[in-house]
Short mmCIF file of C-alpha atoms in Angstrom, two decimals:
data_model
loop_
_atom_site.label_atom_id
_atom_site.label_comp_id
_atom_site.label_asym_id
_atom_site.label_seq_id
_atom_site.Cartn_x
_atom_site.Cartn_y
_atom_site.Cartn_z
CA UNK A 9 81.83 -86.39 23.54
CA UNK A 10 79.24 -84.38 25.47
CA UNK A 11 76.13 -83.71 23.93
CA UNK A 12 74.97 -80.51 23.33
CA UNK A 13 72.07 -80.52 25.97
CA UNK A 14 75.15 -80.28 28.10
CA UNK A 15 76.84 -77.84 27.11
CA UNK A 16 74.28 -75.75 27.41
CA UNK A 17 73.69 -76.32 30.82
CA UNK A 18 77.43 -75.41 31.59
CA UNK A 19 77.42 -72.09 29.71
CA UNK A 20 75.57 -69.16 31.08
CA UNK A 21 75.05 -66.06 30.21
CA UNK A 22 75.23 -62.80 32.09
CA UNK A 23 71.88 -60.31 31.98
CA UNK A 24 72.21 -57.26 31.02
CA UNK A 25 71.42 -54.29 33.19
CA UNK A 26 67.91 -53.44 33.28
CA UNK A 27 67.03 -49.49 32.96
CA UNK A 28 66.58 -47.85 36.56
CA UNK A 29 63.95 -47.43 37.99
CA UNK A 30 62.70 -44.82 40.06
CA UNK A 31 60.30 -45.86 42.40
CA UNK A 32 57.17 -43.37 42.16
CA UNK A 33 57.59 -42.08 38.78
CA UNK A 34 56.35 -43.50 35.27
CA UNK A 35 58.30 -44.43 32.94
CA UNK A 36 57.92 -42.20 29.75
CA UNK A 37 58.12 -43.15 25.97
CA UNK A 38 60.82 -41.01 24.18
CA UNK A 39 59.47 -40.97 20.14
CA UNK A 40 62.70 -40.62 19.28
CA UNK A 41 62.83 -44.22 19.81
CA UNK A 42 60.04 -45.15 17.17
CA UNK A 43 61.15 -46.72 14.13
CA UNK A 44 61.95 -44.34 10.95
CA UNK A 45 59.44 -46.11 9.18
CA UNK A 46 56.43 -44.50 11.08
CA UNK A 47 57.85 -41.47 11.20
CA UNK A 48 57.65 -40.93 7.43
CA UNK A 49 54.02 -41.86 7.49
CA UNK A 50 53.10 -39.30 10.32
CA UNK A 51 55.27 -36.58 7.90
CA UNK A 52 53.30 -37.89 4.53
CA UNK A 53 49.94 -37.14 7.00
CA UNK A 54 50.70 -33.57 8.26
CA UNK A 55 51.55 -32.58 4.71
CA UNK A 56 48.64 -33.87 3.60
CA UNK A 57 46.61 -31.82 6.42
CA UNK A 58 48.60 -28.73 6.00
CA UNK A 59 48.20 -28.64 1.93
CA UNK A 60 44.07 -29.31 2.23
CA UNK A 61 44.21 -26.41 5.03
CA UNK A 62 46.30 -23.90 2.44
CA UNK A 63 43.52 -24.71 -0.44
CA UNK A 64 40.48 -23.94 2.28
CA UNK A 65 42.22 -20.40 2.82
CA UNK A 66 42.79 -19.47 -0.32
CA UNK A 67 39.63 -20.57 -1.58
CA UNK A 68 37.70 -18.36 1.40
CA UNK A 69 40.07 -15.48 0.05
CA UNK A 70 39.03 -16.20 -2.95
CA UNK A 71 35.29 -16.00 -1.94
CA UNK A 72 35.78 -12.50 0.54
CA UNK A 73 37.36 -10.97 -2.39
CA UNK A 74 34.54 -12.02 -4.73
CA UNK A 75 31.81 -10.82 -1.80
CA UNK A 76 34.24 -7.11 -1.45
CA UNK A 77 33.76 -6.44 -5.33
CA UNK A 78 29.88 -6.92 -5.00
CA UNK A 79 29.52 -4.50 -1.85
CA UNK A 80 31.28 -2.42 -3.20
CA UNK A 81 29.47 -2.25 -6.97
CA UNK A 82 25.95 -2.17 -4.84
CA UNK A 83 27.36 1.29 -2.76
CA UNK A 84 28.03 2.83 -6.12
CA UNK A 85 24.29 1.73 -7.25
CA UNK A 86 22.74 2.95 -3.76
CA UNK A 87 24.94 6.47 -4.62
CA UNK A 88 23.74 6.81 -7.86
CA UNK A 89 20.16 5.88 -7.44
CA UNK A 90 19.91 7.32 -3.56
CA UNK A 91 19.43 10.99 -5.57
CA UNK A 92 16.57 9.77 -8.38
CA UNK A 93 14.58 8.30 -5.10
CA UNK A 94 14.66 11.57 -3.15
CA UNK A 95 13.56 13.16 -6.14
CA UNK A 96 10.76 10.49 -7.33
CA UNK A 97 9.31 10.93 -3.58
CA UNK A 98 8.93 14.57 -3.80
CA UNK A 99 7.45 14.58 -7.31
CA UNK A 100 5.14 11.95 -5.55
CA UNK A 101 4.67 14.13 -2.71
CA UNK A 102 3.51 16.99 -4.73
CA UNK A 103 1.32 14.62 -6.82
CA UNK A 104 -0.49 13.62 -3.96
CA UNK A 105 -0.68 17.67 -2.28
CA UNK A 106 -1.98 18.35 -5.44
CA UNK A 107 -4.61 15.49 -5.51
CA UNK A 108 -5.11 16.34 -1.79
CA UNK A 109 -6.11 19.95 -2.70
CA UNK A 110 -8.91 18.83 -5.14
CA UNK A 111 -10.33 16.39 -3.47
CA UNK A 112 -10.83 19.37 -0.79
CA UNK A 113 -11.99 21.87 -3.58
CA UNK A 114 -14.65 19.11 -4.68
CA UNK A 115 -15.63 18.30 -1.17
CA UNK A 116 -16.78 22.19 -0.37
CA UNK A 117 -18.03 22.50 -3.73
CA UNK A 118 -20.19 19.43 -3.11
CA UNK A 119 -21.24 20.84 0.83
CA UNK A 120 -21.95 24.09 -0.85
CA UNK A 121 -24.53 22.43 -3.49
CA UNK A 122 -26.33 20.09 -1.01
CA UNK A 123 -26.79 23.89 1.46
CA UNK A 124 -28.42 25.36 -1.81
CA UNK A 125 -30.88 22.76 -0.95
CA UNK A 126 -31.33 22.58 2.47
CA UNK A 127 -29.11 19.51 2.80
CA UNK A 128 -25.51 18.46 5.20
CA UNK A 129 -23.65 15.81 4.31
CA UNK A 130 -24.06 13.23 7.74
CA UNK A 131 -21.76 9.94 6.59
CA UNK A 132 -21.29 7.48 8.91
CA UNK A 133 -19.20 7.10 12.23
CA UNK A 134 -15.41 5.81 11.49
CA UNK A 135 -16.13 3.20 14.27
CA UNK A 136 -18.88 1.66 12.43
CA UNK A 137 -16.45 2.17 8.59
CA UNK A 138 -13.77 0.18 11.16
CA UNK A 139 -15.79 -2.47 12.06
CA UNK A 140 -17.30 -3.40 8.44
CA UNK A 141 -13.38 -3.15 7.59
CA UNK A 142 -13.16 -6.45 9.98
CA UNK A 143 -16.30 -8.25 9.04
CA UNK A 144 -14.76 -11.03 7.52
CA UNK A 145 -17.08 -13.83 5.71
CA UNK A 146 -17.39 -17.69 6.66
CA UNK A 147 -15.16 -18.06 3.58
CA UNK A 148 -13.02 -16.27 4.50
CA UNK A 149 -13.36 -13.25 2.03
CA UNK A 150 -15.53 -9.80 2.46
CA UNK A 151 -19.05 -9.41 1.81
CA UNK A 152 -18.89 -7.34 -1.51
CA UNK A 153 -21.54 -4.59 0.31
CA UNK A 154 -19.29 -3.95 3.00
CA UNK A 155 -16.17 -3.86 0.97
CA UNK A 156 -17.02 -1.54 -1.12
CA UNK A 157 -16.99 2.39 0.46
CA UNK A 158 -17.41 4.37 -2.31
CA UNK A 159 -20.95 3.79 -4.70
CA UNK A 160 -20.28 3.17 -8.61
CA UNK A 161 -22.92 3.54 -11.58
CA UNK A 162 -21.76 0.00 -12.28
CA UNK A 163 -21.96 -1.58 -8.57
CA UNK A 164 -25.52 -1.01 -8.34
CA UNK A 165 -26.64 -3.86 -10.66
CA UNK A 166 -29.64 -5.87 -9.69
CA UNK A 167 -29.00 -8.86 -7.29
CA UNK A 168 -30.41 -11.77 -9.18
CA UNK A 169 -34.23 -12.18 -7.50
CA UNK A 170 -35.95 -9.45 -6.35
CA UNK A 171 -38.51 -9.28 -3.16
CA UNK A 172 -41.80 -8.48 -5.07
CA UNK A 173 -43.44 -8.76 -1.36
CA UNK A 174 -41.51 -6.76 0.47
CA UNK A 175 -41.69 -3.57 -2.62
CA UNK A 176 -45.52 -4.24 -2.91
CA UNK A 177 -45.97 -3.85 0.65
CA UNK A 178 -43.14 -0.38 0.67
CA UNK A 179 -45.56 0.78 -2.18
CA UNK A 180 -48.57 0.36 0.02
CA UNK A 181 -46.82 2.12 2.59
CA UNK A 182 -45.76 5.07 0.57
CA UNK A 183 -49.27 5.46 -0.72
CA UNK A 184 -51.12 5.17 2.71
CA UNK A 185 -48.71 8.40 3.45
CA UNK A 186 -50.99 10.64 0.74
CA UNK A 187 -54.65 10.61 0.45
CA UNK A 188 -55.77 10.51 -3.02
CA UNK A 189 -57.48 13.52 -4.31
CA UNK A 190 -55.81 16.35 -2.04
CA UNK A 191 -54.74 18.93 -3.94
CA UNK A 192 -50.75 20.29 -4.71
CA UNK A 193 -49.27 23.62 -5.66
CA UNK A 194 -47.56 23.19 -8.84
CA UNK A 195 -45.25 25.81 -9.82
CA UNK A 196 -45.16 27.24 -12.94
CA UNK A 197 -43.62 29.93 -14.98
CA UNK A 198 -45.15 33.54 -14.14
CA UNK A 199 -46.90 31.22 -10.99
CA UNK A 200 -48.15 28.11 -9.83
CA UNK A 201 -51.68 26.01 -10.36
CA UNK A 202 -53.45 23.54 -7.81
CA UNK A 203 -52.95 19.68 -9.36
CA UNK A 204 -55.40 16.64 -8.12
CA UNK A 205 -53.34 13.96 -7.01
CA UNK A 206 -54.08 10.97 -9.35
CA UNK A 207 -52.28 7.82 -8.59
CA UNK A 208 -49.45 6.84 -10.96
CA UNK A 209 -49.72 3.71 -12.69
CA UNK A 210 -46.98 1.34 -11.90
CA UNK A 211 -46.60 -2.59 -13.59
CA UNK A 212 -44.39 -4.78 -11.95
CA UNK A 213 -42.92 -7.14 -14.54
CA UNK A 214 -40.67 -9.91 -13.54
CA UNK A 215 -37.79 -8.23 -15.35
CA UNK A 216 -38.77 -4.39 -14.85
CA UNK A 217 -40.95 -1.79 -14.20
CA UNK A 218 -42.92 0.82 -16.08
CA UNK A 219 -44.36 4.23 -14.51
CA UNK A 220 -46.90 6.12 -16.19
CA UNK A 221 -46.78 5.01 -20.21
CA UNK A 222 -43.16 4.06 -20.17
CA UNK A 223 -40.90 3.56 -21.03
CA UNK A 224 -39.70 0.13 -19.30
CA UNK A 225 -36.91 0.15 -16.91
CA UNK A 226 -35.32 -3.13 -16.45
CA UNK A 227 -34.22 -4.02 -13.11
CA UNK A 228 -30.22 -4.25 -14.39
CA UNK A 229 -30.44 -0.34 -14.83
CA UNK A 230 -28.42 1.73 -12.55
CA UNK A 231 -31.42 4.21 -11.99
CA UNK A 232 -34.16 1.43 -11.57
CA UNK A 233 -31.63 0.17 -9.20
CA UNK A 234 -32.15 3.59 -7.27
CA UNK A 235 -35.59 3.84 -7.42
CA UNK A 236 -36.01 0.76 -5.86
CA UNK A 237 -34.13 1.26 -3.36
CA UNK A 238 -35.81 4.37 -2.61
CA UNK A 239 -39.10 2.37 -2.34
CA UNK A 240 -37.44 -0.35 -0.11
CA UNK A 241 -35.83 2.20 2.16
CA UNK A 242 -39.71 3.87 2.57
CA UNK A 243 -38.56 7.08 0.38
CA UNK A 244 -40.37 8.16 -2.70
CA UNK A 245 -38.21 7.87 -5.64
CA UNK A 246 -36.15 10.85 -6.16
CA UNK A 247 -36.86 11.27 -10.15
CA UNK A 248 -40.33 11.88 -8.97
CA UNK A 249 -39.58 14.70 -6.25
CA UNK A 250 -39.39 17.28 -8.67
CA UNK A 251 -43.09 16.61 -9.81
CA UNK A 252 -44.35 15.33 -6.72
CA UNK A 253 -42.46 17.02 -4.30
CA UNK A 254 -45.19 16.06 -1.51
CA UNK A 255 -45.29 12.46 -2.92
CA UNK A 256 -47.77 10.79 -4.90
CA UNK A 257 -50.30 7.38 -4.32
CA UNK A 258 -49.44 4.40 -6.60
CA UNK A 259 -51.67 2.12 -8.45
CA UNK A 260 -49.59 -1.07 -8.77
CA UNK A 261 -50.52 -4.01 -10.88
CA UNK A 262 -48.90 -7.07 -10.02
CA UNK A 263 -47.41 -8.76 -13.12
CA UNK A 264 -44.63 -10.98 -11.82
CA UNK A 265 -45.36 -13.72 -13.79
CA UNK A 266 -44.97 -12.10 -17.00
CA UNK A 267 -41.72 -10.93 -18.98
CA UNK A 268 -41.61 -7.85 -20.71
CA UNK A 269 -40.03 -8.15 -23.91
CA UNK A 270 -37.56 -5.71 -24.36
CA UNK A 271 -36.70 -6.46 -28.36
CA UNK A 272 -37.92 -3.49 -29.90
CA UNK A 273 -39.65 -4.57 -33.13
CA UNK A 274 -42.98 -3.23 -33.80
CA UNK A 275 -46.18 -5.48 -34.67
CA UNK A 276 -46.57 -7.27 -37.56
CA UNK A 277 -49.18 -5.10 -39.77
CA UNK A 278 -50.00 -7.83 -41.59
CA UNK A 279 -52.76 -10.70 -40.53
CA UNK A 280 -51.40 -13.92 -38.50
CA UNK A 281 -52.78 -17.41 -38.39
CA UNK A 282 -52.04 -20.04 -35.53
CA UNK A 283 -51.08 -23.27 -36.32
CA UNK A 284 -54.04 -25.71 -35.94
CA UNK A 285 -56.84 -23.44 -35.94
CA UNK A 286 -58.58 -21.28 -38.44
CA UNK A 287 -58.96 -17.66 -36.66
CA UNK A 288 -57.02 -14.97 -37.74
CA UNK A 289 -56.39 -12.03 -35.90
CA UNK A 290 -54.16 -8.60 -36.44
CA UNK A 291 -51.40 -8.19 -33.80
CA UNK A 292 -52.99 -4.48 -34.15
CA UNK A 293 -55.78 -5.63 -32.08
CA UNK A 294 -53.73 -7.13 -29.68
CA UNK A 295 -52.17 -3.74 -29.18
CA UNK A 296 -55.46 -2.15 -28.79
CA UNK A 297 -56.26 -4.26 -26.03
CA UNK A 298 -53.87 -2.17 -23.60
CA UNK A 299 -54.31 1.25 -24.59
CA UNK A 300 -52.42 2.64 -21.39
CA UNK A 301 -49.14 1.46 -22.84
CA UNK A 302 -49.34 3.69 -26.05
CA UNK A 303 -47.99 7.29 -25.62
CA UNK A 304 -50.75 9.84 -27.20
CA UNK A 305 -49.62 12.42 -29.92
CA UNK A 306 -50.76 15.05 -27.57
CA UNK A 307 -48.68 13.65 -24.67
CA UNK A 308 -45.66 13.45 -27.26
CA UNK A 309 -46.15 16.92 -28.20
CA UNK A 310 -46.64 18.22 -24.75
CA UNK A 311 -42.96 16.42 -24.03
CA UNK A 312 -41.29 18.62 -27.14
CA UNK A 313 -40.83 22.17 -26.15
CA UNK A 314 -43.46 24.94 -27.49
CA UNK A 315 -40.55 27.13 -29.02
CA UNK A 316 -37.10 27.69 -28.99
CA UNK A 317 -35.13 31.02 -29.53
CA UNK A 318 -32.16 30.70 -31.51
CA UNK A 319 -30.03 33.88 -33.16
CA UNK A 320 -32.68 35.97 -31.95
CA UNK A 321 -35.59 34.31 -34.00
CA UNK A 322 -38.65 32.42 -32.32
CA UNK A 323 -38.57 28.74 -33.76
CA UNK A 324 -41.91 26.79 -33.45
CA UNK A 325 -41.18 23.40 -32.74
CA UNK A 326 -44.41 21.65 -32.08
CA UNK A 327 -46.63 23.30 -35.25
CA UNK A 328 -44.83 21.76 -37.63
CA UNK A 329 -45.08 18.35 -36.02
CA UNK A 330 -48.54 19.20 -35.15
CA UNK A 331 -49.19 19.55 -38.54
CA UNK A 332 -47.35 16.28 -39.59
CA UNK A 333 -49.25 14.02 -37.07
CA UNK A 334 -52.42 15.80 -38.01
CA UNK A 335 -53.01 13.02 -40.92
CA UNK A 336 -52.96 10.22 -39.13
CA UNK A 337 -53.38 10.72 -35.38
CA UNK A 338 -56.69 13.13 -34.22
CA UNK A 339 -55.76 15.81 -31.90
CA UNK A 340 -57.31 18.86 -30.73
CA UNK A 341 -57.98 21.91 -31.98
CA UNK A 342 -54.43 24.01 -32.46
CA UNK A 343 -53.91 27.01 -30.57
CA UNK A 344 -52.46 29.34 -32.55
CA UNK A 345 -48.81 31.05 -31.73
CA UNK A 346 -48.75 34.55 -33.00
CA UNK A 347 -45.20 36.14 -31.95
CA UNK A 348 -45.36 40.02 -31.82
CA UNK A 349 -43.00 41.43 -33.27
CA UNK A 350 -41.10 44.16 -30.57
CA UNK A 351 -38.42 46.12 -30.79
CA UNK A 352 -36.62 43.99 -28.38
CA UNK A 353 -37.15 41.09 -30.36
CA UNK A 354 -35.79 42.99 -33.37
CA UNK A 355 -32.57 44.32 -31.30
CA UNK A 356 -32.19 40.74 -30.44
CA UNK A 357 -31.95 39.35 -33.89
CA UNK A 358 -29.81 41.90 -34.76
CA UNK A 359 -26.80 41.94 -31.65
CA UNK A 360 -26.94 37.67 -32.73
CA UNK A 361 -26.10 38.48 -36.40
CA UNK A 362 -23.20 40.85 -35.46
CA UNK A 363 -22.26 39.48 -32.73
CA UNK A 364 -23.52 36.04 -31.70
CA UNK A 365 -20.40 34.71 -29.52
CA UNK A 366 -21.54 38.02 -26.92
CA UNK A 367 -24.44 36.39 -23.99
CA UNK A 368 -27.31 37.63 -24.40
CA UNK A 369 -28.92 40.79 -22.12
CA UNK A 370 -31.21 39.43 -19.19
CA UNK A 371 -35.05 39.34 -21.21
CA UNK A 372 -38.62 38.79 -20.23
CA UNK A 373 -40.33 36.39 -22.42
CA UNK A 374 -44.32 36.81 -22.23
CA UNK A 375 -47.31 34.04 -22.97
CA UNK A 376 -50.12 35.86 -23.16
CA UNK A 377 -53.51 33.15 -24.31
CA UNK A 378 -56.67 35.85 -25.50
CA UNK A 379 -59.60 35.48 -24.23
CA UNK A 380 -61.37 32.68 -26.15
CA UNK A 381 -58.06 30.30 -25.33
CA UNK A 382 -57.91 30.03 -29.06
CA UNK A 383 -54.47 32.64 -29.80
CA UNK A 384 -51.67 32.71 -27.68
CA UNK A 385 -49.29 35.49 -28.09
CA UNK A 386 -45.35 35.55 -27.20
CA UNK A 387 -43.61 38.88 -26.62
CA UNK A 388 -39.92 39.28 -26.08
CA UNK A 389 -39.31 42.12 -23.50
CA UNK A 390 -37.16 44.45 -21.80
CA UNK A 391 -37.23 43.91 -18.12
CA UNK A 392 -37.89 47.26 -17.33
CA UNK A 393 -40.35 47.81 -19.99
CA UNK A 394 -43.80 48.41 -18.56
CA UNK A 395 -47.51 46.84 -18.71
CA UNK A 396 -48.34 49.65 -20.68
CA UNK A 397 -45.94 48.83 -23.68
CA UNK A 398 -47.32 45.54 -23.43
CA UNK A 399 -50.68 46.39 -23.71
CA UNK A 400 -49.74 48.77 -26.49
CA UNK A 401 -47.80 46.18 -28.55
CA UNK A 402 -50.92 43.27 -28.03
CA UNK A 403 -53.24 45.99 -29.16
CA UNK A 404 -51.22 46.76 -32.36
CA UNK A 405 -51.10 43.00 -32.57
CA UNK A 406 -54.56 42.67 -32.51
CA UNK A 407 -55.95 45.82 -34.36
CA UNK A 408 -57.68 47.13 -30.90
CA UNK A 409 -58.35 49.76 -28.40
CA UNK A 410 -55.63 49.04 -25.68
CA UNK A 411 -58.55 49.88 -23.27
CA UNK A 412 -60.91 47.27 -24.62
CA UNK A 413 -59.41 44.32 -22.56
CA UNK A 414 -57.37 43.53 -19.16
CA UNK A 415 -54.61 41.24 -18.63
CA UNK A 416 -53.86 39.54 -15.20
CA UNK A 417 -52.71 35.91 -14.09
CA UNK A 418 -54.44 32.95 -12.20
CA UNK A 419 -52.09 31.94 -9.26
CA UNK A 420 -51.83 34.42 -7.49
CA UNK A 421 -54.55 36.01 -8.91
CA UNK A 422 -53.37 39.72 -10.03
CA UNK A 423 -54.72 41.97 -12.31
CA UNK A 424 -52.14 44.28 -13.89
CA UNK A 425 -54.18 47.72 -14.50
CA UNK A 426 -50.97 49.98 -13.50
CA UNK A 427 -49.48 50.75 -16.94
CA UNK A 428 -46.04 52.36 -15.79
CA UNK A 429 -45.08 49.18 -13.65
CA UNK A 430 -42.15 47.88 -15.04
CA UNK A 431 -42.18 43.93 -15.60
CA UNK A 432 -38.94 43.70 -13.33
CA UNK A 433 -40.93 45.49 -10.50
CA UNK A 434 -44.44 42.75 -11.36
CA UNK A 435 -42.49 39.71 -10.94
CA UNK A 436 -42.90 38.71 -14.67
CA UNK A 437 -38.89 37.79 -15.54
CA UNK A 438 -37.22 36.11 -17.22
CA UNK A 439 -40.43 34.31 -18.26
CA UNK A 440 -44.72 34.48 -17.68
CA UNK A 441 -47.87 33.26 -18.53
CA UNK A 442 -50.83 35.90 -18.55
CA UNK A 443 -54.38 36.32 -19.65
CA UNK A 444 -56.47 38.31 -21.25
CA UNK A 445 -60.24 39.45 -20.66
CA UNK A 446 -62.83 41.92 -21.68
CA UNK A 447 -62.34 44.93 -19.49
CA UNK A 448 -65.25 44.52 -16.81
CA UNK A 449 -66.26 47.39 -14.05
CA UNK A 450 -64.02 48.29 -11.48
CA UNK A 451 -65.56 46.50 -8.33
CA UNK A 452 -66.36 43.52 -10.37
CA UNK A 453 -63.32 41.24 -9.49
CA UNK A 454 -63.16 40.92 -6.09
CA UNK A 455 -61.05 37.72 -5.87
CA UNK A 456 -58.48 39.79 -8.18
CA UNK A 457 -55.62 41.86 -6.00
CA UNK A 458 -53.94 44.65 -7.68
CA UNK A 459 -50.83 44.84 -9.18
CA UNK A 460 -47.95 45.61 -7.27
CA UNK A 461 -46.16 48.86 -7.33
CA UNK A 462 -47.39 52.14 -7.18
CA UNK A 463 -51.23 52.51 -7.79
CA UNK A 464 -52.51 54.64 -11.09
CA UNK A 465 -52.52 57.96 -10.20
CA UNK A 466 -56.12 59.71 -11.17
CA UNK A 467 -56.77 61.11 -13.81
#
């Protein structure tokens, strides 16, 4: 019995044929010949792919649709409000023409008021307005003078400290500029009157100022704050131009270390006593001590107007006060107001009785002081009434010949002898102040010029 190591060395098997091969090509894989089992995977894969790819699309349909319906809803909001716009912006247009237009009206009427007084608006260059526009601060934000074009009562509040130097030495300035005692032409009604210039008074507190006898101005007021600027820019201030239109010395007294108390309670009446000591004293005597602070009754009267017309009667306002301050405050001796009464006056009182909405006629009110100062007489006139009814109507007045005195004026000094010059013709309307004297010879007023108008024709 062979074994079966023999056997196998006897029996051999033939090899099958080997795929062809042609030399200088590569062989290529067919998949077909992959097993089934990976082709079911690659199938599960795809399927996957394609289903995730299906859900992208629609969900990007999904979104375009979404994106369509909100175009579409903002085109029908841009057509409905694209008409309201177009007419919002010409209602604004015409808002701003119209704004426009009065700015213009108030501009001329403003250029016409300043050429009533000699005046033209200047301004300032708009390369100068630019560059403030870019003057920017270290912190960054803009200095609130340069910011700020257009002035406002309430931007011109005092800055916190004020330079006491620098205004003392602008007041000495501004009162080096007029010598003290020259004379000024101060107009007046009917003429004018030559003034000594006195210096005004002016305390410097550490919280105000006070010119003449008051009252105080505190340095937070919008018009101190424009008088002191005045003063710092070397211009007198402008509230006293209409008194002082040549300017006027100042006689400051430095009082920077004191407040003014601005509280408003009188004095106590009564007597005080300090703590610790045994001397009493009135706060009435403390007052007394600086009289130039107290406003006199005859200053206060001289503020009130003499008289006031009203539905054609003459009202006396400062008699009756006169008479009410009389008891307790001295004053001088009273001139007496006599009104005369003239037939204008009487056509006057009646046109306001019937008819007191209608203005009144153009009229020539007359001050006429006699001849010891004493009686002051007011006429109400006609402006083409002449001297002669006024003469006529003072001598009824005064139960006199008309020929017994003369009435003329002081600046310039006229003497009215024509009696047919009208008082439109002598210069004496609306208002006057005249004179009268004892009738004197003819070549005894030499400084006197005659009236003008036509001269008396002799007799």
């Amino acid at each position: 019995m062979s074994s079966p190591l023999a056997s196998l060395s006897k029996t051999r098997k033939v090899p099958l044929p080997s795929e062809p091969v042609n030399p200088g090509r590569r062989g290529i894989r067919i998949y077909g010949d992959v097993p089934a089992s990976h082709d079911s995977e690659l199938m599960a894969s795809m399927t996957r792919k394609l289903w995730d790819l299906e859900q992208q699309v629609k969900a990007q349909t999904d979104e375009i649709l979404s994106k369509d319906q909100k175009i579409a809803a903002l085109e029908d909001l841009v057509q409905t409000l694209q008409p309201h716009a177009a007419e919002a912006t010409l209602q604004r247009q015409e808002e701003l023409e119209t704004l426009c237009l009065q700015l213009q009206r108030q501009v001329r009427e403003m250029e016409r008021f300043l050429s009533d007084y000699g005046l033209q608006w200047v301004g300032e260059p708009m390369d100068q307005e630019d560059s403030e526009s870019k003057t920017v601060s270290e912190n960054g934000k803009r200095d609130w003078m340069t910011a700020k074009k257009f002035w406002k009562p309430g931007d011109s509040l005092a800055p916190p400290e004020v330079d006491f130097d620098r205004l003392l030495a602008s007041l000495q300035d501004l009162s080096e500029l007029v010598v003290e005692g020259d004379t000024q032409v101060t107009p007046v009604p009917g003429g004018a009157w030559l003034r000594t210039l006195k210096p005004i008074p002016l305390k410097l507190y550490r919280n105000g100022i006070m010119m003449f006898d008051g009252p105080f101005q505190p340095f937070y007021d919008p018009s101190t704050q424009r008088c002191l600027r005045d003063i710092l820019d070397g211009f007198f201030p402008s509230e006293l131009q209409r008194l002082y239109p040549n300017g006027v010395p100042f006689k400051v007294s430095d009082l920077r270390n004191q407040v003014y108390l601005e509280d408003g309670l009188d004095p106590f009446p009564g007597e005080g006593r300090v703590v610790g000591r045994q001397r009493m004293h009135k706060a009435w005597d403390r007052a007394e001590e600086h009289p130039g602070s107290r406003m006199t009754a005859e200053k206060f009267l001289n503020r009130l107007p003499k008289f006031v017309i009203q539905q054609g009667e003459v009202i006396d306002i400062q008699g009756p006060i006169r008479d009410t301050l009389q008891n307790c405050c001295p004053l001088p001796a009273r001139i007496q107001e006599i009104v005369v009464e003239t037939p204008t006056l009487a056509a006057e009182r009646e046109r306001s009785q019937k008819s007191p909405n209608t203005p009144a006629p153009p009229l020539s009110m007359l001050r006429i002081k006699s001849e010891n100062g004493e009686q002051s007489f007011l006429l109400m006139m006609q402006p083409d009434n002449t001297i002669g009814d006024v003469r006529a109507l003072l001598a009824q007045a005064r139960a006199m010949d008309a020929s017994a005195f003369e009435i003329f004026s002081t600046f310039p000094p006229t003497l009215y002898q024509d009696d047919a010059l009208t008082l439109q013709a002598a210069g004496l309307v609306p208002k006057a102040a005249l004179l009268l004297r004892a009738r004197r010879a003819p070549n005894s007023s030499p400084n006197f010029s005659p009236s003008p108008g036509p001269s008396p024709s002799p007799q």
